[in-house]
PDB file of C-alpha atoms in Angstrom:
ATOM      1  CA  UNK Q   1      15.832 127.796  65.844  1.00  0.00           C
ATOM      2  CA  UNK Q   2      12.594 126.965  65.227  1.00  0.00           C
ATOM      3  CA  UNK Q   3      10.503 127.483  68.084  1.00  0.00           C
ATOM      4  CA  UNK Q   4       7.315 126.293  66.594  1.00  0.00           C
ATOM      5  CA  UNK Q   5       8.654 122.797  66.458  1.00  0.00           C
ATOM      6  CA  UNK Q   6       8.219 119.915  68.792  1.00  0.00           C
ATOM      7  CA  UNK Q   7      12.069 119.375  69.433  1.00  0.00           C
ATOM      8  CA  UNK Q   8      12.742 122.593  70.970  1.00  0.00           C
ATOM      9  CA  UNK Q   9       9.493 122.214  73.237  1.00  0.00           C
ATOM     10  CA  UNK Q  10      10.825 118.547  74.332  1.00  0.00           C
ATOM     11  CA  UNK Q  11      14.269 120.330  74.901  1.00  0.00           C
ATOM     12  CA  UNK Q  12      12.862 123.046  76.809  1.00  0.00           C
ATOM     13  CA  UNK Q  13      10.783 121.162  79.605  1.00  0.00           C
ATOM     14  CA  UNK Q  14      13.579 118.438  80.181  1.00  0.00           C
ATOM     15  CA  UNK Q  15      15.550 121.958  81.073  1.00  0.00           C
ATOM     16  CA  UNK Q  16      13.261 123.489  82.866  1.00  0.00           C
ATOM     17  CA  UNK Q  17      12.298 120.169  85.127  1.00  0.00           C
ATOM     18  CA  UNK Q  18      16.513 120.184  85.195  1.00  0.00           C
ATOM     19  CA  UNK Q  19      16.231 123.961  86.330  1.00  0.00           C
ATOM     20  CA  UNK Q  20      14.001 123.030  89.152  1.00  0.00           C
ATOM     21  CA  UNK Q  21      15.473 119.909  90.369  1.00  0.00           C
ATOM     22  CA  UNK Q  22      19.012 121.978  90.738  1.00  0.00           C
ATOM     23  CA  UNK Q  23      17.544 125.533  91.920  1.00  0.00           C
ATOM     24  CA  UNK Q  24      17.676 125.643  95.694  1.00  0.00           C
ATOM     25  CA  UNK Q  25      14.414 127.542  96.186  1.00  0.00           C
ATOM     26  CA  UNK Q  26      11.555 128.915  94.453  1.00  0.00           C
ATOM     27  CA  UNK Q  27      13.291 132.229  94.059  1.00  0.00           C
ATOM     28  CA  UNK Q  28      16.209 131.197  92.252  1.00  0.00           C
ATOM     29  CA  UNK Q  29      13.835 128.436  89.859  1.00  0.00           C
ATOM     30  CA  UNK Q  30      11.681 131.994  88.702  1.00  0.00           C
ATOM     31  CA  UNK Q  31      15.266 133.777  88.039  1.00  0.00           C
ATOM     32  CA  UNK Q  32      15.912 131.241  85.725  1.00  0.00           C
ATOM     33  CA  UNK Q  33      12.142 130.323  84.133  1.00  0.00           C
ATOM     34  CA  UNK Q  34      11.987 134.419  83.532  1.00  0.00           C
ATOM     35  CA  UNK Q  35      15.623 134.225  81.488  1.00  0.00           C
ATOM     36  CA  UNK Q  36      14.773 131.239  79.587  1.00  0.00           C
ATOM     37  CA  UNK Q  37      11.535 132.740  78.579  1.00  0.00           C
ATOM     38  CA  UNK Q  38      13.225 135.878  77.348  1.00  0.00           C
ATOM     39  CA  UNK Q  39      15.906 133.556  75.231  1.00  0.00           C
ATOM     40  CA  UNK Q  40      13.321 131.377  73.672  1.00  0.00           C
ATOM     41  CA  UNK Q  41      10.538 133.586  72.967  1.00  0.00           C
ATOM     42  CA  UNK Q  42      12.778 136.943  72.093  1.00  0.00           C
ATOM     43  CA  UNK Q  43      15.653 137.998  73.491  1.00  0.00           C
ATOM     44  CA  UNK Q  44      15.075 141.344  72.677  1.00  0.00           C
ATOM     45  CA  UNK Q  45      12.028 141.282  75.249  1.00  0.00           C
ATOM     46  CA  UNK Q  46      12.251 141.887  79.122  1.00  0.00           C
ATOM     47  CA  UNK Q  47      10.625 139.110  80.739  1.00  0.00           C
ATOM     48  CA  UNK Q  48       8.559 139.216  84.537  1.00  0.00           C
ATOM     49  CA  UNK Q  49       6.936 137.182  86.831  1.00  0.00           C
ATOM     50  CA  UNK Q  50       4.062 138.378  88.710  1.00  0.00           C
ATOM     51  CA  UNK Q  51       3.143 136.870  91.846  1.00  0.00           C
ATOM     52  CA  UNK Q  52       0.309 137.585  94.876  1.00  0.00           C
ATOM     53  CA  UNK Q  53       1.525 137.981  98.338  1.00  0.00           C
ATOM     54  CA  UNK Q  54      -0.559 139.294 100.893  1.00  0.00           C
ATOM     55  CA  UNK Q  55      -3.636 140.209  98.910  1.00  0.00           C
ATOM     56  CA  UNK Q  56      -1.201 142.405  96.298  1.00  0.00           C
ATOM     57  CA  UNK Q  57       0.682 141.439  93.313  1.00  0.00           C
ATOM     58  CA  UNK Q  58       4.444 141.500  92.971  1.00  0.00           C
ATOM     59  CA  UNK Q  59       7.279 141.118  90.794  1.00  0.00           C
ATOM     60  CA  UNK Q  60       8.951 137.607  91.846  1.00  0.00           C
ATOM     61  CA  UNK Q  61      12.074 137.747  89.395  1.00  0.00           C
ATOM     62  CA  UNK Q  62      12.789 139.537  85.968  1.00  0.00           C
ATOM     63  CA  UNK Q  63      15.611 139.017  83.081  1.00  0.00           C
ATOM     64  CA  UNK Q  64      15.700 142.997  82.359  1.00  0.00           C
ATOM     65  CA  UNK Q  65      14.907 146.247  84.690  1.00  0.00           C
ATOM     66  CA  UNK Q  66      12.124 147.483  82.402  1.00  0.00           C
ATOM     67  CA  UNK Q  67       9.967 144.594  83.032  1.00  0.00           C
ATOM     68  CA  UNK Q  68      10.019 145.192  87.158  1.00  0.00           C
ATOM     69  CA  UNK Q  69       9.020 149.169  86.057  1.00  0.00           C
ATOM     70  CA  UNK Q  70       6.313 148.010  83.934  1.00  0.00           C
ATOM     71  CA  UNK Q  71       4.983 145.652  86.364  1.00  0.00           C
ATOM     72  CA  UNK Q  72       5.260 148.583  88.924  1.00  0.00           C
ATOM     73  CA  UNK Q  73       3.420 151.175  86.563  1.00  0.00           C
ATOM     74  CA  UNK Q  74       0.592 148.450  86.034  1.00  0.00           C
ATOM     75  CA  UNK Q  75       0.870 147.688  90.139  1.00  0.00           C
ATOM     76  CA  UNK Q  76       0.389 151.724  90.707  1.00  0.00           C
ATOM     77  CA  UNK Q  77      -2.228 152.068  88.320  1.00  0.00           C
ATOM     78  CA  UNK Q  78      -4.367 148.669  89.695  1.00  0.00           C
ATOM     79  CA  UNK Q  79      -4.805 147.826  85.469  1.00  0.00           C
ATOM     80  CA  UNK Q  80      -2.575 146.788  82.609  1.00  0.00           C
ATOM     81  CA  UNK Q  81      -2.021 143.801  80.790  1.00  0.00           C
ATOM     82  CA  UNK Q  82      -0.258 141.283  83.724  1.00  0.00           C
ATOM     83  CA  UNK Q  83      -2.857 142.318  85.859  1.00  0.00           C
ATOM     84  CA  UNK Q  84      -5.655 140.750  83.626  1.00  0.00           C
ATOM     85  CA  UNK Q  85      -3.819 137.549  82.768  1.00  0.00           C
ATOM     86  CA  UNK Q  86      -3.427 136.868  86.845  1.00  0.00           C
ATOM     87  CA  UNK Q  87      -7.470 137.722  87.092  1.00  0.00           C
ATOM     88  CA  UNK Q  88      -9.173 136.283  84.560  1.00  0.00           C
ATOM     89  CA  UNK Q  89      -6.336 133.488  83.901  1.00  0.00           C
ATOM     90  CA  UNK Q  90      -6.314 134.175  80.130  1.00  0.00           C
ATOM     91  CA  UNK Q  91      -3.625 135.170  77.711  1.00  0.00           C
ATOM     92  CA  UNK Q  92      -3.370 138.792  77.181  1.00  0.00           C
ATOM     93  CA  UNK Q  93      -1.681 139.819  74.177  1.00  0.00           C
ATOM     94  CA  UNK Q  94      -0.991 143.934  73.294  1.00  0.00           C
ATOM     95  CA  UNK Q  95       0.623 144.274  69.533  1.00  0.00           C
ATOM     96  CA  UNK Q  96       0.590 147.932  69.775  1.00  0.00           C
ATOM     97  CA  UNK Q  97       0.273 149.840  72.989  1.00  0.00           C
ATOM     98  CA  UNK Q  98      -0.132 153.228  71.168  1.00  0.00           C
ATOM     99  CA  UNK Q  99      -3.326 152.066  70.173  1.00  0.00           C
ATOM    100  CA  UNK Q 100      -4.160 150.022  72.670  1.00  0.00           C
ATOM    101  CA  UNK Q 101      -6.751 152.210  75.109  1.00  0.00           C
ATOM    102  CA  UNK Q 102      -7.952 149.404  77.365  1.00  0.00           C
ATOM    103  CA  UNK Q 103      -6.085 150.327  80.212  1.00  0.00           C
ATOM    104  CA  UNK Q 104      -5.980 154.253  80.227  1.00  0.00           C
ATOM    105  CA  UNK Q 105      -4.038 154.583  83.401  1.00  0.00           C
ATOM    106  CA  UNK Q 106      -1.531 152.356  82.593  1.00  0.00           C
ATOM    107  CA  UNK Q 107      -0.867 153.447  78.968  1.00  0.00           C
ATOM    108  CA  UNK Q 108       0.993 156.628  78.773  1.00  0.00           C
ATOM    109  CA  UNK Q 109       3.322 155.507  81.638  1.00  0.00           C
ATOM    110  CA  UNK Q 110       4.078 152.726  80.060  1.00  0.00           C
ATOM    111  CA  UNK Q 111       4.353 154.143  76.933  1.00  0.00           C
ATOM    112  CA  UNK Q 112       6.796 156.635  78.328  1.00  0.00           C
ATOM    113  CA  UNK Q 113       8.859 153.760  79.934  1.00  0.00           C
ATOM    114  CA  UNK Q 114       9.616 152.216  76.172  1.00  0.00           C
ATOM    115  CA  UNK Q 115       7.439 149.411  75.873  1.00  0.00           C
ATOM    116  CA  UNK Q 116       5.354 149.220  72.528  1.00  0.00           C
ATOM    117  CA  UNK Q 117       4.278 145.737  72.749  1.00  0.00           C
ATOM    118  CA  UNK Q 118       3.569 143.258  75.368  1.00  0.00           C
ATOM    119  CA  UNK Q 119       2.556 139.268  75.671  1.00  0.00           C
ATOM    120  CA  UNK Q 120       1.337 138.309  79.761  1.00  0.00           C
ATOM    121  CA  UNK Q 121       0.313 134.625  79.883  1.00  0.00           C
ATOM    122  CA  UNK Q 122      -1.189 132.666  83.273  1.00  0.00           C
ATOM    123  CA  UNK Q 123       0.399 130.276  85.206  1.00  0.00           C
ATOM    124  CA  UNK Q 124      -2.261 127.695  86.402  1.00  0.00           C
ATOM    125  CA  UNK Q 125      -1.648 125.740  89.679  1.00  0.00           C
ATOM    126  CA  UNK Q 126      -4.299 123.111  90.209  1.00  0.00           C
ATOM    127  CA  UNK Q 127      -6.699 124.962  88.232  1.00  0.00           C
ATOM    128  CA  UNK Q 128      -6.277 128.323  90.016  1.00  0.00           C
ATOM    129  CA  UNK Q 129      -4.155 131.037  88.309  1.00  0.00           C
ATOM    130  CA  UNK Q 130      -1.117 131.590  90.356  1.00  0.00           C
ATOM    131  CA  UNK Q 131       1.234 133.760  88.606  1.00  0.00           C
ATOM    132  CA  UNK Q 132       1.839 135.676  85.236  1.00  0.00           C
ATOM    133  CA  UNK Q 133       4.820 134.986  82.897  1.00  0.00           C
ATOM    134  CA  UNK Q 134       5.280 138.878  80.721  1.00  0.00           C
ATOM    135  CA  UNK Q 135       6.597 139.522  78.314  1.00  0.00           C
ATOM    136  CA  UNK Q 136       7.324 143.551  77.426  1.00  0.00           C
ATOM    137  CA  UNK Q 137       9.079 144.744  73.856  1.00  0.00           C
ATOM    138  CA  UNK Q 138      10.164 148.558  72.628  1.00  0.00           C
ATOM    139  CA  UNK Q 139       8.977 147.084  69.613  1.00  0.00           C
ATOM    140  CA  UNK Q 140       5.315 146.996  67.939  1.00  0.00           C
ATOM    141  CA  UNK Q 141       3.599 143.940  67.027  1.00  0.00           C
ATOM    142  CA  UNK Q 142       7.142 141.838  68.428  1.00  0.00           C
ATOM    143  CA  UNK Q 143       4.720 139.184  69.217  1.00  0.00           C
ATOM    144  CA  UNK Q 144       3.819 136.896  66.253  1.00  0.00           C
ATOM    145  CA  UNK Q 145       1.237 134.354  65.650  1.00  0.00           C
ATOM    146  CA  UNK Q 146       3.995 131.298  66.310  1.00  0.00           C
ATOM    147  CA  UNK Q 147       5.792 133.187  69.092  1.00  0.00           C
ATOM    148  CA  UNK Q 148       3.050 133.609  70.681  1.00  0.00           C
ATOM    149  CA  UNK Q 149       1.775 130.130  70.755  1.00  0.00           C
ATOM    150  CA  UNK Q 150       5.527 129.233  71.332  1.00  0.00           C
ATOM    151  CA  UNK Q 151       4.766 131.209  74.250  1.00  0.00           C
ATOM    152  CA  UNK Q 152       1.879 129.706  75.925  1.00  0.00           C
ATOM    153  CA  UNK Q 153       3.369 126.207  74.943  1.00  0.00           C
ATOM    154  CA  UNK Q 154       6.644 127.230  77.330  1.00  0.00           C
ATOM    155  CA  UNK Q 155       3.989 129.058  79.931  1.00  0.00           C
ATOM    156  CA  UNK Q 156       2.029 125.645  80.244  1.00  0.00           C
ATOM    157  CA  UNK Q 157       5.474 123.853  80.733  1.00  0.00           C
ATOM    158  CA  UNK Q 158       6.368 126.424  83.278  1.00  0.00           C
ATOM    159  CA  UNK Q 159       3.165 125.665  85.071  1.00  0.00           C
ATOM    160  CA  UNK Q 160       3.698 121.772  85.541  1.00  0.00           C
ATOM    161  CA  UNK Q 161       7.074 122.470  86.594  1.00  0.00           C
ATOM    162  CA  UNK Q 162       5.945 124.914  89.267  1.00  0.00           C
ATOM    163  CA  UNK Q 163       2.835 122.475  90.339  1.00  0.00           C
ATOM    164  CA  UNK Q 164       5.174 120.264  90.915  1.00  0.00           C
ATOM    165  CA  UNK Q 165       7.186 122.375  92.857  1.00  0.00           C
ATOM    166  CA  UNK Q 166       4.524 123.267  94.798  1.00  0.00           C
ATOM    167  CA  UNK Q 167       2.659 120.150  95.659  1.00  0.00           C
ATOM    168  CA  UNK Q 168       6.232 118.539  97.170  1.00  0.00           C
ATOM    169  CA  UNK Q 169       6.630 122.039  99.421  1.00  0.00           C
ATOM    170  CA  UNK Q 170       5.742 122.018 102.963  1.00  0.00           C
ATOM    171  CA  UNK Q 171       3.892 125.363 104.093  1.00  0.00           C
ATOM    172  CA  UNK Q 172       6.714 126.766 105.919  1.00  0.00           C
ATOM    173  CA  UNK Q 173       9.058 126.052 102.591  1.00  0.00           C
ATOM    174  CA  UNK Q 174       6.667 128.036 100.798  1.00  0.00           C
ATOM    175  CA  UNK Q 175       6.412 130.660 103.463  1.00  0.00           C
ATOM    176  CA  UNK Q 176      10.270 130.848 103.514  1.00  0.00           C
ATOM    177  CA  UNK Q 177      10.672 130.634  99.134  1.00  0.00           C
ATOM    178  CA  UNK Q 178       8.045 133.432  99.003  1.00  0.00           C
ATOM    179  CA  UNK Q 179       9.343 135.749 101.857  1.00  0.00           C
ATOM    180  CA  UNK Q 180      12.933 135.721  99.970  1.00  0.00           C
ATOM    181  CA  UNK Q 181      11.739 136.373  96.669  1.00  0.00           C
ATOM    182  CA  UNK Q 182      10.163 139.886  97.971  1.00  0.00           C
ATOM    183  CA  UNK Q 183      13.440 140.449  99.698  1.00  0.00           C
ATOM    184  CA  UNK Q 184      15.488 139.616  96.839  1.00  0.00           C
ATOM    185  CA  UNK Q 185      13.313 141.847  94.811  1.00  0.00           C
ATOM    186  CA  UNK Q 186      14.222 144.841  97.501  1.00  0.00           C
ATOM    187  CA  UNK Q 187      17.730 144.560  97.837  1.00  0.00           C
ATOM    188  CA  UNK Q 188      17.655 144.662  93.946  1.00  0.00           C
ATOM    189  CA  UNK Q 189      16.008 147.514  93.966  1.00  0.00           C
ATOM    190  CA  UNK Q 190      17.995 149.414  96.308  1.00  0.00           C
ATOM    191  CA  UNK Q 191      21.196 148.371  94.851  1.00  0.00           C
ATOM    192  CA  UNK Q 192      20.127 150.197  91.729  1.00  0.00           C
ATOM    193  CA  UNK Q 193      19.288 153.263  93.199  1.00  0.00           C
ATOM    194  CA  UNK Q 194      23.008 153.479  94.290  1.00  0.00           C
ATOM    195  CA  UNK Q 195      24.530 152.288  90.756  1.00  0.00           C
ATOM    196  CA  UNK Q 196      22.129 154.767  89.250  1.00  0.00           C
ATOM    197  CA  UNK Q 197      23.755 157.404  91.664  1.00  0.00           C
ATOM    198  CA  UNK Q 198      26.984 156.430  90.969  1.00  0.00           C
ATOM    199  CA  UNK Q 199      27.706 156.021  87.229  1.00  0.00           C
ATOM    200  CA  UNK Q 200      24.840 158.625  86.418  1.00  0.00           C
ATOM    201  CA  UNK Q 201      22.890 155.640  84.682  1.00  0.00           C
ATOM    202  CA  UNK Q 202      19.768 154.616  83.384  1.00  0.00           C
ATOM    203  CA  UNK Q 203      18.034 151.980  85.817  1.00  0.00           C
ATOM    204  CA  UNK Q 204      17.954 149.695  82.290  1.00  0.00           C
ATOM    205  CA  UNK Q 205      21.689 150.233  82.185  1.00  0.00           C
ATOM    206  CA  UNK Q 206      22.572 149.355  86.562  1.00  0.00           C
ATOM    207  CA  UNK Q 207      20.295 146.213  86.045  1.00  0.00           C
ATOM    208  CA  UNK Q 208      23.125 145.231  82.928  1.00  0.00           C
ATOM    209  CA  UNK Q 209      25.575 146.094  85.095  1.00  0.00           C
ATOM    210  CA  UNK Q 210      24.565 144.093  87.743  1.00  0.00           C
ATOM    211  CA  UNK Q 211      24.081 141.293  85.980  1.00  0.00           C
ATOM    212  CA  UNK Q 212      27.202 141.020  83.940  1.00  0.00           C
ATOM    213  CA  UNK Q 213      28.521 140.950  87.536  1.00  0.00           C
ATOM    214  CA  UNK Q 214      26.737 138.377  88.784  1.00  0.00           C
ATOM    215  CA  UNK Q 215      27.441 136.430  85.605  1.00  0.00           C
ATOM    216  CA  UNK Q 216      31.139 137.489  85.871  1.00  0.00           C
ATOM    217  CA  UNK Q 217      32.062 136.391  89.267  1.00  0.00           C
ATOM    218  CA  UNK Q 218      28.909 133.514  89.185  1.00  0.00           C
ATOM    219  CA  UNK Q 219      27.067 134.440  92.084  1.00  0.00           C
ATOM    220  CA  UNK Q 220      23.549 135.243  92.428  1.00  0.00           C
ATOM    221  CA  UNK Q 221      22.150 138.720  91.384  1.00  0.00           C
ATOM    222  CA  UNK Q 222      21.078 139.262  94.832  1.00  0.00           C
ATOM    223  CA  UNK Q 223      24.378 138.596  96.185  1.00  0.00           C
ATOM    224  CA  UNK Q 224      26.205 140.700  93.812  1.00  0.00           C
ATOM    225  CA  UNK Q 225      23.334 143.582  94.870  1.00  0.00           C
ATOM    226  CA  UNK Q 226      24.164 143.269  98.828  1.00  0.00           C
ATOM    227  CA  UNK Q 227      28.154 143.454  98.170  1.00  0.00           C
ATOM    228  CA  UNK Q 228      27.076 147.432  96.249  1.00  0.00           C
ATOM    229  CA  UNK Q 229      24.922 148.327  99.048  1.00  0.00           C
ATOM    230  CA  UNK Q 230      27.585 146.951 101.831  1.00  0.00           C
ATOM    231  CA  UNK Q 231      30.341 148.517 100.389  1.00  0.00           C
ATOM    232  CA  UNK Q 232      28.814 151.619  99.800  1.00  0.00           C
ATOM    233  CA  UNK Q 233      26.898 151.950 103.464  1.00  0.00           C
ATOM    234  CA  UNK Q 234      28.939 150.350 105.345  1.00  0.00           C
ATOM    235  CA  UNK Q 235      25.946 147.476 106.174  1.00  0.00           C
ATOM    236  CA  UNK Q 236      24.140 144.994 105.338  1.00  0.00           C
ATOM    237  CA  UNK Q 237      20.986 145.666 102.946  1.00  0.00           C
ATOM    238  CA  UNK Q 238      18.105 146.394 105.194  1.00  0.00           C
ATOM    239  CA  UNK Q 239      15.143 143.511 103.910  1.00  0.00           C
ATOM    240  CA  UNK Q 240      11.588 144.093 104.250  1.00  0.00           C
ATOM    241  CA  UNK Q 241       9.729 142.582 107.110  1.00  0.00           C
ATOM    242  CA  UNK Q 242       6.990 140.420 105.662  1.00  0.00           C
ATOM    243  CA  UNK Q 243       3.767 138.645 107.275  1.00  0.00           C
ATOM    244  CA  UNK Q 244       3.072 134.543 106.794  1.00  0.00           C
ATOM    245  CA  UNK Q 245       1.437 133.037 104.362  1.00  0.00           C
ATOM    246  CA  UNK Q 246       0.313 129.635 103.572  1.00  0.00           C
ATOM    247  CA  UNK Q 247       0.506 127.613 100.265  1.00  0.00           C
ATOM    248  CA  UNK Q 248      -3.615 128.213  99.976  1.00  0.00           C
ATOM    249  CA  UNK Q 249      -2.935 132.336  99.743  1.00  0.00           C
ATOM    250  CA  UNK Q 250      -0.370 131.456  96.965  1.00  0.00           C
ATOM    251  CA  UNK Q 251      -2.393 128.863  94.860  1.00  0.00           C
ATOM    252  CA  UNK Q 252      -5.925 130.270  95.781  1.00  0.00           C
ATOM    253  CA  UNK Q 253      -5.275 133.683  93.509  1.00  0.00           C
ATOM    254  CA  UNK Q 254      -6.723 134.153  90.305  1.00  0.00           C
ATOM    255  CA  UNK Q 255      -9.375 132.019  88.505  1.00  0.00           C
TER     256      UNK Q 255
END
């Protein structure tokens, strides 16, 4: 396909506005923005969403494991590429981490994780920069010229589609939409640990696992993740107790 094209572009927002009018909540609309960004733009990249919660930043959904341990080795080091895109609302683009030094801290570990080369691009809500669409590669320089434009083309689309969202939710939908994405994000995480446990796997390799089960049986990856950490415990995944917050702390982050 050629992504640089206007058809695919047209194609692309009628399916994402189609994504959101079907998806019911915010949670399950970023599942599917973050796969469809990793189809179009490469589908060799892992693909993240970074959100800001409670005065920190945090992964909201992700088509691959490696991009939640990036975003958590740029969250631990306070620097790295997703960071800058969701503070200065510009397009951050690294074609070679190796010799990339601009954020020290984050480097190596990332480096050590597999990523070589990385694309983060801002979401803008009513001028403010909510979010950060990334995009992480084990290859160098993955990120051409037209993909990357491609890119920001699907990143603006994203945008309207989540303005729109956003400007028809009350506060307490928001509230609710962001409070399960972080608990999602949990009970992914600690159904990994136990696949990880069990078969003796990478976390790159439980994350496929889990989602050629969800895609198998067609249920949501979160679902699929409480019915490994039932069976194995005995109960229910234990979710992470989270404080309000209002539509303003979601849209008001960012420039």
């Amino acid at each position: 396909m050629d992504n640089t094209s206007p058809a695919p572009l047209a194609d692309l927002n009628a399916e994402l506005f189609s994504l959101l009018a079907g998806s019911p909540g915010m949670g399950e609309f970023l599942e599917h923005v973050v796969v469809l960004a990793s189809d179009v733009v490469d589908p060799a990249a892992a693909c993240g969403l970074t959100a800001h919660r409670d005065g920190q930043p945090f992964t909201a959904a992700t088509s691959a494991e490696l991009a939640a341990r990036v975003d958590e080795i740029q969250y631990d080091a306070d620097q790295g590429p997703c960071l800058e895109a969701l503070h200065t609302g510009r397009a951050v683009w690294v074609d070679d981490l190796s010799v990339d030094v601009r954020w020290p801290r984050y480097r190596m570990p990332a480096l050590a994780a597999g990523v070589a080369s990385s694309l983060s691009l801002p979401l803008r809500v009513d001028g403010h920069t909510v979010a950060a669409l990334n995009l992480y590669s084990v290859q160098a320089r993955a990120f051409t010229s037209p993909a990357r434009q491609f890119a920001e083309a699907y990143a603006a689309q994203c945008a309207a589609a989540l303005t729109l969202a956003l400007r028809h939710a009350s506060q307490a939908q928001v509230e609710e939409q962001l409070n399960a994405a972080l608990a999602s994000r949990s009970v992914i995480d600690q159904a990994l640990g136990i696949l990880m446990g069990q078969q003796l796997c990478t976390p790159t390799r439980a994350f496929q696992l889990l989602r050629e089960a969800s895609q198998h049986r067609n249920r949501k990856l979160r679902d699929v993740a409480a019915d490994v950490i039932t069976r194995v415990t005995g109960q229910p995944p234990q979710e992470p107790s989270v404080s309000r917050a209002t539509p303003s702390e979601f849209v008001r982050y960012g420039s």
